């Protein structure tokens, strides 16, 4: 069984085709791109991707997918992600990006292929990495808090500075990804550009700074191991504020393993519930300074 979902974008854009694989996965195809909602051992799902699977969707198998595109909550979320990719591909086709061979050296090595996004805006691929290069006049348009004087912006995160400066050269999906990257990695620049402070939950960096302020005087775990001496407990090593410099005072605690759930920024010791531990250490080769 398969269904074709009409795109919300113009008819010339790719159409998303959905179906079931030979081993029961929910799958989809957009042109040469293939996607699957792949289950994990703990009951979740992630977005798997493949390329140029010419056989019918019903003949696809789990082994056809090698990419990992992040967690997928359910089938509705999977369909939304696939539709987003269809619109992204359609928009990209209208932007007229031009591939060419470039004889250029980049911070990541010799260029093995380039794409011209627009006048003075180029993306270079190398054997190990890649990123954008802007000409001097184009680089001058990048926000001062994001600008690299070299004009080079690597593809993992810094590329967001280019998309922010030249949004008309990027698709809607790419612009949303760039905005998210700025929020999490360069919150000062995001706030300057948008003219407001980020709220709790909007930026990992800002939330991490708040956690550090709130727990600067608390014992925060920096390493942990199941206790060999006390079954059902986790032996943890903690410092004030979670600092890891050699001068930081260290203290060991025993935490019930069922309670030990590390959040986004660390586990804070509750001194009313978690006992200081001065017994034999489960840390192999560890020689710490356990306080008492």
mmCIF file of C-alpha atoms in Angstrom:
data_model
loop_
_atom_site.group_PDB
_atom_site.id
_atom_site.type_symbol
_atom_site.label_atom_id
_atom_site.label_comp_id
_atom_site.label_asym_id
_atom_site.label_seq_id
_atom_site.Cartn_x
_atom_site.Cartn_y
_atom_site.Cartn_z
ATOM 1 C CA UNK A 1 0.000 0.000 0.000
ATOM 2 C CA UNK A 2 1.217 3.494 -0.774
ATOM 3 C CA UNK A 3 -0.237 6.963 -0.805
ATOM 4 C CA UNK A 4 0.805 10.163 -2.517
ATOM 5 C CA UNK A 5 0.541 13.300 -0.420
ATOM 6 C CA UNK A 6 0.056 16.532 -2.370
ATOM 7 C CA UNK A 7 2.573 19.243 -1.560
ATOM 8 C CA UNK A 8 1.538 22.591 -0.123
ATOM 9 C CA UNK A 9 3.987 24.179 -2.549
ATOM 10 C CA UNK A 10 3.727 24.663 -6.341
ATOM 11 C CA UNK A 11 2.994 21.663 -8.556
ATOM 12 C CA UNK A 12 6.529 21.708 -9.980
ATOM 13 C CA UNK A 13 7.893 20.781 -6.544
ATOM 14 C CA UNK A 14 8.578 17.095 -5.669
ATOM 15 C CA UNK A 15 5.721 14.903 -4.482
ATOM 16 C CA UNK A 16 6.045 12.846 -1.300
ATOM 17 C CA UNK A 17 5.265 9.142 -1.807
ATOM 18 C CA UNK A 18 4.508 7.076 1.332
ATOM 19 C CA UNK A 19 4.244 3.321 1.905
ATOM 20 C CA UNK A 20 5.367 0.271 3.911
ATOM 21 C CA UNK A 21 8.652 -1.553 3.461
ATOM 22 C CA UNK A 22 9.077 -5.313 3.168
ATOM 23 C CA UNK A 23 9.821 -5.470 6.906
ATOM 24 C CA UNK A 24 6.938 -3.205 7.941
ATOM 25 C CA UNK A 25 8.654 0.175 8.250
ATOM 26 C CA UNK A 26 6.798 3.354 7.359
ATOM 27 C CA UNK A 27 8.784 4.732 4.419
ATOM 28 C CA UNK A 28 8.692 7.596 1.939
ATOM 29 C CA UNK A 29 10.365 8.737 -1.265
ATOM 30 C CA UNK A 30 10.981 12.207 -2.678
ATOM 31 C CA UNK A 31 12.762 11.970 -5.992
ATOM 32 C CA UNK A 32 16.075 10.219 -5.299
ATOM 33 C CA UNK A 33 15.791 10.621 -1.519
ATOM 34 C CA UNK A 34 14.411 7.793 0.608
ATOM 35 C CA UNK A 35 13.253 7.972 4.229
ATOM 36 C CA UNK A 36 12.125 5.499 6.879
ATOM 37 C CA UNK A 37 10.745 5.697 10.411
ATOM 38 C CA UNK A 38 13.108 3.257 12.138
ATOM 39 C CA UNK A 39 12.418 1.863 15.639
ATOM 40 C CA UNK A 40 15.106 1.753 18.325
ATOM 41 C CA UNK A 41 15.670 -0.788 21.072
ATOM 42 C CA UNK A 42 14.100 1.475 23.702
ATOM 43 C CA UNK A 43 10.818 1.924 21.832
ATOM 44 C CA UNK A 44 11.554 5.248 20.137
ATOM 45 C CA UNK A 45 12.003 5.997 16.429
ATOM 46 C CA UNK A 46 14.437 7.959 14.311
ATOM 47 C CA UNK A 47 14.498 9.267 10.749
ATOM 48 C CA UNK A 48 16.555 6.946 8.534
ATOM 49 C CA UNK A 49 17.637 8.052 5.069
ATOM 50 C CA UNK A 50 18.850 6.416 1.878
ATOM 51 C CA UNK A 51 19.517 7.409 -1.718
ATOM 52 C CA UNK A 52 18.331 6.274 -5.138
ATOM 53 C CA UNK A 53 16.335 3.230 -4.108
ATOM 54 C CA UNK A 54 14.829 2.440 -7.489
ATOM 55 C CA UNK A 55 12.822 -0.608 -6.391
ATOM 56 C CA UNK A 56 9.198 -0.277 -5.174
ATOM 57 C CA UNK A 57 8.689 0.987 -1.627
ATOM 58 C CA UNK A 58 7.251 -2.392 -0.655
ATOM 59 C CA UNK A 59 10.632 -4.009 -1.469
ATOM 60 C CA UNK A 60 12.708 -1.680 0.679
ATOM 61 C CA UNK A 61 14.382 -3.055 3.827
ATOM 62 C CA UNK A 62 15.955 -1.658 6.969
ATOM 63 C CA UNK A 63 19.417 -2.319 5.507
ATOM 64 C CA UNK A 64 18.726 0.185 2.688
ATOM 65 C CA UNK A 65 18.922 3.109 5.123
ATOM 66 C CA UNK A 66 22.221 4.423 6.471
ATOM 67 C CA UNK A 67 21.559 8.052 7.489
ATOM 68 C CA UNK A 68 20.330 9.182 10.914
ATOM 69 C CA UNK A 69 18.185 12.318 10.882
ATOM 70 C CA UNK A 70 17.215 12.553 14.558
ATOM 71 C CA UNK A 71 14.309 11.355 16.658
ATOM 72 C CA UNK A 72 10.781 11.030 15.249
ATOM 73 C CA UNK A 73 7.883 11.050 17.717
ATOM 74 C CA UNK A 74 5.255 9.225 15.646
ATOM 75 C CA UNK A 75 3.901 8.667 12.130
ATOM 76 C CA UNK A 76 2.393 12.153 11.959
ATOM 77 C CA UNK A 77 5.775 13.668 12.809
ATOM 78 C CA UNK A 78 7.453 11.454 10.196
ATOM 79 C CA UNK A 79 5.038 12.604 7.487
ATOM 80 C CA UNK A 80 5.582 16.228 8.496
ATOM 81 C CA UNK A 81 9.371 15.820 8.271
ATOM 82 C CA UNK A 82 9.110 14.209 4.840
ATOM 83 C CA UNK A 83 6.809 16.968 3.615
ATOM 84 C CA UNK A 84 9.255 19.544 4.928
ATOM 85 C CA UNK A 85 12.035 17.854 2.957
ATOM 86 C CA UNK A 86 9.892 17.892 -0.205
ATOM 87 C CA UNK A 87 9.326 21.620 0.139
ATOM 88 C CA UNK A 88 13.007 22.151 0.885
ATOM 89 C CA UNK A 89 14.025 20.297 -2.281
ATOM 90 C CA UNK A 90 11.518 22.272 -4.322
ATOM 91 C CA UNK A 91 12.675 25.608 -2.966
ATOM 92 C CA UNK A 92 16.309 24.668 -3.498
ATOM 93 C CA UNK A 93 15.609 23.903 -7.152
ATOM 94 C CA UNK A 94 14.208 27.423 -7.662
ATOM 95 C CA UNK A 95 17.267 29.120 -6.138
ATOM 96 C CA UNK A 96 19.476 28.267 -9.102
ATOM 97 C CA UNK A 97 22.558 27.198 -7.199
ATOM 98 C CA UNK A 98 25.412 26.334 -9.553
ATOM 99 C CA UNK A 99 27.946 23.542 -9.016
ATOM 100 C CA UNK A 100 31.454 24.001 -10.393
ATOM 101 C CA UNK A 101 35.044 22.869 -9.932
ATOM 102 C CA UNK A 102 37.069 25.297 -7.848
ATOM 103 C CA UNK A 103 40.856 25.358 -7.574
ATOM 104 C CA UNK A 104 40.897 26.834 -4.104
ATOM 105 C CA UNK A 105 42.469 26.138 -0.735
ATOM 106 C CA UNK A 106 40.187 26.366 2.277
ATOM 107 C CA UNK A 107 40.768 26.055 6.041
ATOM 108 C CA UNK A 108 39.578 22.445 5.655
ATOM 109 C CA UNK A 109 41.853 21.501 2.753
ATOM 110 C CA UNK A 110 41.719 21.788 -1.056
ATOM 111 C CA UNK A 111 38.252 22.271 -2.486
ATOM 112 C CA UNK A 112 36.945 19.162 -4.210
ATOM 113 C CA UNK A 113 33.788 20.814 -5.450
ATOM 114 C CA UNK A 114 31.946 24.073 -4.994
ATOM 115 C CA UNK A 115 28.444 25.497 -5.200
ATOM 116 C CA UNK A 116 27.732 29.106 -6.057
ATOM 117 C CA UNK A 117 24.795 30.238 -3.916
ATOM 118 C CA UNK A 118 24.883 33.777 -5.165
ATOM 119 C CA UNK A 119 27.268 36.581 -6.093
ATOM 120 C CA UNK A 120 30.286 36.223 -3.789
ATOM 121 C CA UNK A 121 28.757 33.364 -1.740
ATOM 122 C CA UNK A 122 30.347 29.937 -2.302
ATOM 123 C CA UNK A 123 30.180 26.592 -0.551
ATOM 124 C CA UNK A 124 33.252 24.340 -0.739
ATOM 125 C CA UNK A 125 33.412 20.602 -0.086
ATOM 126 C CA UNK A 126 36.699 18.955 0.912
ATOM 127 C CA UNK A 127 37.773 15.420 1.769
ATOM 128 C CA UNK A 128 37.028 15.900 5.446
ATOM 129 C CA UNK A 129 34.784 18.906 5.960
ATOM 130 C CA UNK A 130 33.418 21.952 4.191
ATOM 131 C CA UNK A 131 31.875 25.350 4.537
ATOM 132 C CA UNK A 132 31.142 28.724 2.997
ATOM 133 C CA UNK A 133 33.488 31.355 1.694
ATOM 134 C CA UNK A 134 32.323 34.939 1.286
ATOM 135 C CA UNK A 135 34.030 37.635 -0.726
ATOM 136 C CA UNK A 136 35.095 40.728 1.224
ATOM 137 C CA UNK A 137 32.044 42.794 0.304
ATOM 138 C CA UNK A 138 29.636 39.957 1.103
ATOM 139 C CA UNK A 139 31.407 39.219 4.376
ATOM 140 C CA UNK A 140 30.882 42.827 5.433
ATOM 141 C CA UNK A 141 27.133 42.092 5.592
ATOM 142 C CA UNK A 142 27.574 39.420 8.268
ATOM 143 C CA UNK A 143 26.605 40.601 11.744
ATOM 144 C CA UNK A 144 29.685 41.786 13.684
ATOM 145 C CA UNK A 145 29.062 39.254 16.475
ATOM 146 C CA UNK A 146 29.152 36.451 13.887
ATOM 147 C CA UNK A 147 31.651 37.742 11.345
ATOM 148 C CA UNK A 148 34.889 35.878 10.701
ATOM 149 C CA UNK A 149 37.501 38.163 9.153
ATOM 150 C CA UNK A 150 38.712 35.304 6.937
ATOM 151 C CA UNK A 151 35.314 35.038 5.251
ATOM 152 C CA UNK A 152 35.186 31.267 5.894
ATOM 153 C CA UNK A 153 32.331 29.633 7.823
ATOM 154 C CA UNK A 154 32.391 25.888 8.537
ATOM 155 C CA UNK A 155 29.359 23.757 7.730
ATOM 156 C CA UNK A 156 28.511 22.402 11.195
ATOM 157 C CA UNK A 157 27.393 25.617 12.851
ATOM 158 C CA UNK A 158 29.131 28.772 11.601
ATOM 159 C CA UNK A 159 27.257 28.532 8.279
ATOM 160 C CA UNK A 160 24.256 29.983 10.140
ATOM 161 C CA UNK A 161 25.975 33.388 10.019
ATOM 162 C CA UNK A 162 25.863 33.255 6.211
ATOM 163 C CA UNK A 163 22.198 32.219 6.095
ATOM 164 C CA UNK A 164 21.345 35.011 8.524
ATOM 165 C CA UNK A 165 23.148 37.628 6.431
ATOM 166 C CA UNK A 166 21.807 36.371 3.073
ATOM 167 C CA UNK A 167 18.430 34.690 3.819
ATOM 168 C CA UNK A 168 17.196 35.013 0.225
ATOM 169 C CA UNK A 169 19.867 32.482 -0.857
ATOM 170 C CA UNK A 170 18.511 29.758 1.449
ATOM 171 C CA UNK A 171 15.361 27.659 1.706
ATOM 172 C CA UNK A 172 12.806 28.015 4.481
ATOM 173 C CA UNK A 173 14.112 24.864 6.155
ATOM 174 C CA UNK A 174 17.687 26.136 6.028
ATOM 175 C CA UNK A 175 16.650 29.497 7.483
ATOM 176 C CA UNK A 176 14.840 27.765 10.357
ATOM 177 C CA UNK A 177 17.885 25.586 11.015
ATOM 178 C CA UNK A 178 20.132 28.650 10.985
ATOM 179 C CA UNK A 179 17.910 30.488 13.464
ATOM 180 C CA UNK A 180 17.948 27.457 15.777
ATOM 181 C CA UNK A 181 21.737 27.215 15.512
ATOM 182 C CA UNK A 182 22.135 30.863 16.479
ATOM 183 C CA UNK A 183 19.812 30.514 19.468
ATOM 184 C CA UNK A 184 21.731 27.571 20.850
ATOM 185 C CA UNK A 185 25.309 28.455 19.902
ATOM 186 C CA UNK A 186 25.469 32.272 19.653
ATOM 187 C CA UNK A 187 22.694 33.596 21.909
ATOM 188 C CA UNK A 188 24.292 37.051 22.203
ATOM 189 C CA UNK A 189 24.120 37.473 18.430
ATOM 190 C CA UNK A 190 20.570 36.129 18.293
ATOM 191 C CA UNK A 191 19.418 38.601 20.948
ATOM 192 C CA UNK A 192 21.141 41.509 19.181
ATOM 193 C CA UNK A 193 19.552 40.593 15.857
ATOM 194 C CA UNK A 194 16.060 39.975 17.245
ATOM 195 C CA UNK A 195 16.068 42.739 19.827
ATOM 196 C CA UNK A 196 14.929 40.686 22.813
ATOM 197 C CA UNK A 197 16.303 38.386 25.471
ATOM 198 C CA UNK A 198 15.938 34.657 25.030
ATOM 199 C CA UNK A 199 13.501 33.006 27.405
ATOM 200 C CA UNK A 200 14.211 29.868 29.469
ATOM 201 C CA UNK A 201 14.037 26.811 27.228
ATOM 202 C CA UNK A 202 14.885 28.684 24.013
ATOM 203 C CA UNK A 203 18.671 28.329 24.112
ATOM 204 C CA UNK A 204 20.858 25.513 25.436
ATOM 205 C CA UNK A 205 23.686 27.973 26.033
ATOM 206 C CA UNK A 206 21.515 30.392 28.003
ATOM 207 C CA UNK A 207 19.969 27.531 29.994
ATOM 208 C CA UNK A 208 23.446 26.168 30.736
ATOM 209 C CA UNK A 209 24.550 29.583 31.991
ATOM 210 C CA UNK A 210 21.500 29.742 34.265
ATOM 211 C CA UNK A 211 22.209 26.244 35.596
ATOM 212 C CA UNK A 212 25.810 27.214 36.352
ATOM 213 C CA UNK A 213 24.684 30.360 38.221
ATOM 214 C CA UNK A 214 21.962 28.562 40.171
ATOM 215 C CA UNK A 215 24.240 25.698 41.248
ATOM 216 C CA UNK A 216 27.610 27.430 41.582
ATOM 217 C CA UNK A 217 27.802 26.431 45.269
ATOM 218 C CA UNK A 218 26.169 23.008 44.978
ATOM 219 C CA UNK A 219 27.872 19.665 44.518
ATOM 220 C CA UNK A 220 27.428 18.731 40.843
ATOM 221 C CA UNK A 221 28.449 15.322 39.524
ATOM 222 C CA UNK A 222 31.382 15.201 37.094
ATOM 223 C CA UNK A 223 31.660 11.384 36.813
ATOM 224 C CA UNK A 224 29.739 8.318 37.960
ATOM 225 C CA UNK A 225 29.998 4.537 38.121
ATOM 226 C CA UNK A 226 27.837 1.718 39.506
ATOM 227 C CA UNK A 227 29.116 0.871 42.975
ATOM 228 C CA UNK A 228 30.896 -2.464 43.351
ATOM 229 C CA UNK A 229 30.536 -2.337 47.126
ATOM 230 C CA UNK A 230 26.885 -1.242 47.364
ATOM 231 C CA UNK A 231 24.468 -2.934 44.983
ATOM 232 C CA UNK A 232 21.713 -0.665 43.723
ATOM 233 C CA UNK A 233 23.779 2.468 44.248
ATOM 234 C CA UNK A 234 25.822 4.679 41.933
ATOM 235 C CA UNK A 235 29.071 6.124 43.214
ATOM 236 C CA UNK A 236 29.565 9.667 41.946
ATOM 237 C CA UNK A 237 32.371 12.172 42.033
ATOM 238 C CA UNK A 238 31.224 15.782 42.452
ATOM 239 C CA UNK A 239 32.733 19.259 42.693
ATOM 240 C CA UNK A 240 31.262 22.634 43.575
ATOM 241 C CA UNK A 241 29.381 23.851 40.526
ATOM 242 C CA UNK A 242 30.627 20.874 38.510
ATOM 243 C CA UNK A 243 33.999 22.517 37.957
ATOM 244 C CA UNK A 244 36.699 20.183 36.659
ATOM 245 C CA UNK A 245 39.876 22.197 37.227
ATOM 246 C CA UNK A 246 42.597 20.430 39.286
ATOM 247 C CA UNK A 247 42.180 22.833 42.224
ATOM 248 C CA UNK A 248 38.478 22.021 42.733
ATOM 249 C CA UNK A 249 37.572 20.179 45.908
ATOM 250 C CA UNK A 250 36.199 16.729 45.130
ATOM 251 C CA UNK A 251 33.704 14.691 47.113
ATOM 252 C CA UNK A 252 32.172 11.265 46.563
ATOM 253 C CA UNK A 253 28.528 10.423 47.220
ATOM 254 C CA UNK A 254 26.365 7.312 47.050
ATOM 255 C CA UNK A 255 23.175 7.873 45.061
ATOM 256 C CA UNK A 256 20.419 5.258 44.645
ATOM 257 C CA UNK A 257 20.788 4.159 41.024
ATOM 258 C CA UNK A 258 17.068 4.623 40.432
ATOM 259 C CA UNK A 259 17.410 8.289 41.392
ATOM 260 C CA UNK A 260 20.441 8.984 39.249
ATOM 261 C CA UNK A 261 18.970 10.672 36.201
ATOM 262 C CA UNK A 262 21.324 13.177 34.600
ATOM 263 C CA UNK A 263 19.583 16.223 33.146
ATOM 264 C CA UNK A 264 20.741 18.388 30.285
ATOM 265 C CA UNK A 265 23.420 20.113 32.374
ATOM 266 C CA UNK A 266 24.244 17.715 35.182
ATOM 267 C CA UNK A 267 23.086 15.990 38.348
ATOM 268 C CA UNK A 268 22.939 18.092 41.515
ATOM 269 C CA UNK A 269 23.566 16.359 44.824
ATOM 270 C CA UNK A 270 20.853 16.680 47.461
ATOM 271 C CA UNK A 271 22.931 16.612 50.646
ATOM 272 C CA UNK A 272 19.863 15.705 52.705
ATOM 273 C CA UNK A 273 19.398 12.459 50.726
ATOM 274 C CA UNK A 274 22.732 11.481 49.203
ATOM 275 C CA UNK A 275 25.389 10.270 51.625
ATOM 276 C CA UNK A 276 29.036 11.283 51.487
ATOM 277 C CA UNK A 277 31.016 8.132 50.715
ATOM 278 C CA UNK A 278 34.512 7.503 52.061
ATOM 279 C CA UNK A 279 34.632 3.757 51.433
ATOM 280 C CA UNK A 280 36.525 1.754 48.801
ATOM 281 C CA UNK A 281 36.310 3.440 45.421
ATOM 282 C CA UNK A 282 34.753 1.793 42.364
ATOM 283 C CA UNK A 283 36.610 4.210 40.113
ATOM 284 C CA UNK A 284 39.443 2.154 38.635
ATOM 285 C CA UNK A 285 42.754 3.798 39.405
ATOM 286 C CA UNK A 286 41.071 6.862 40.904
ATOM 287 C CA UNK A 287 42.895 8.789 43.594
ATOM 288 C CA UNK A 288 40.616 11.636 44.603
ATOM 289 C CA UNK A 289 40.211 13.848 47.618
ATOM 290 C CA UNK A 290 36.915 12.708 49.135
ATOM 291 C CA UNK A 291 35.799 15.204 51.735
ATOM 292 C CA UNK A 292 34.088 14.209 54.946
#
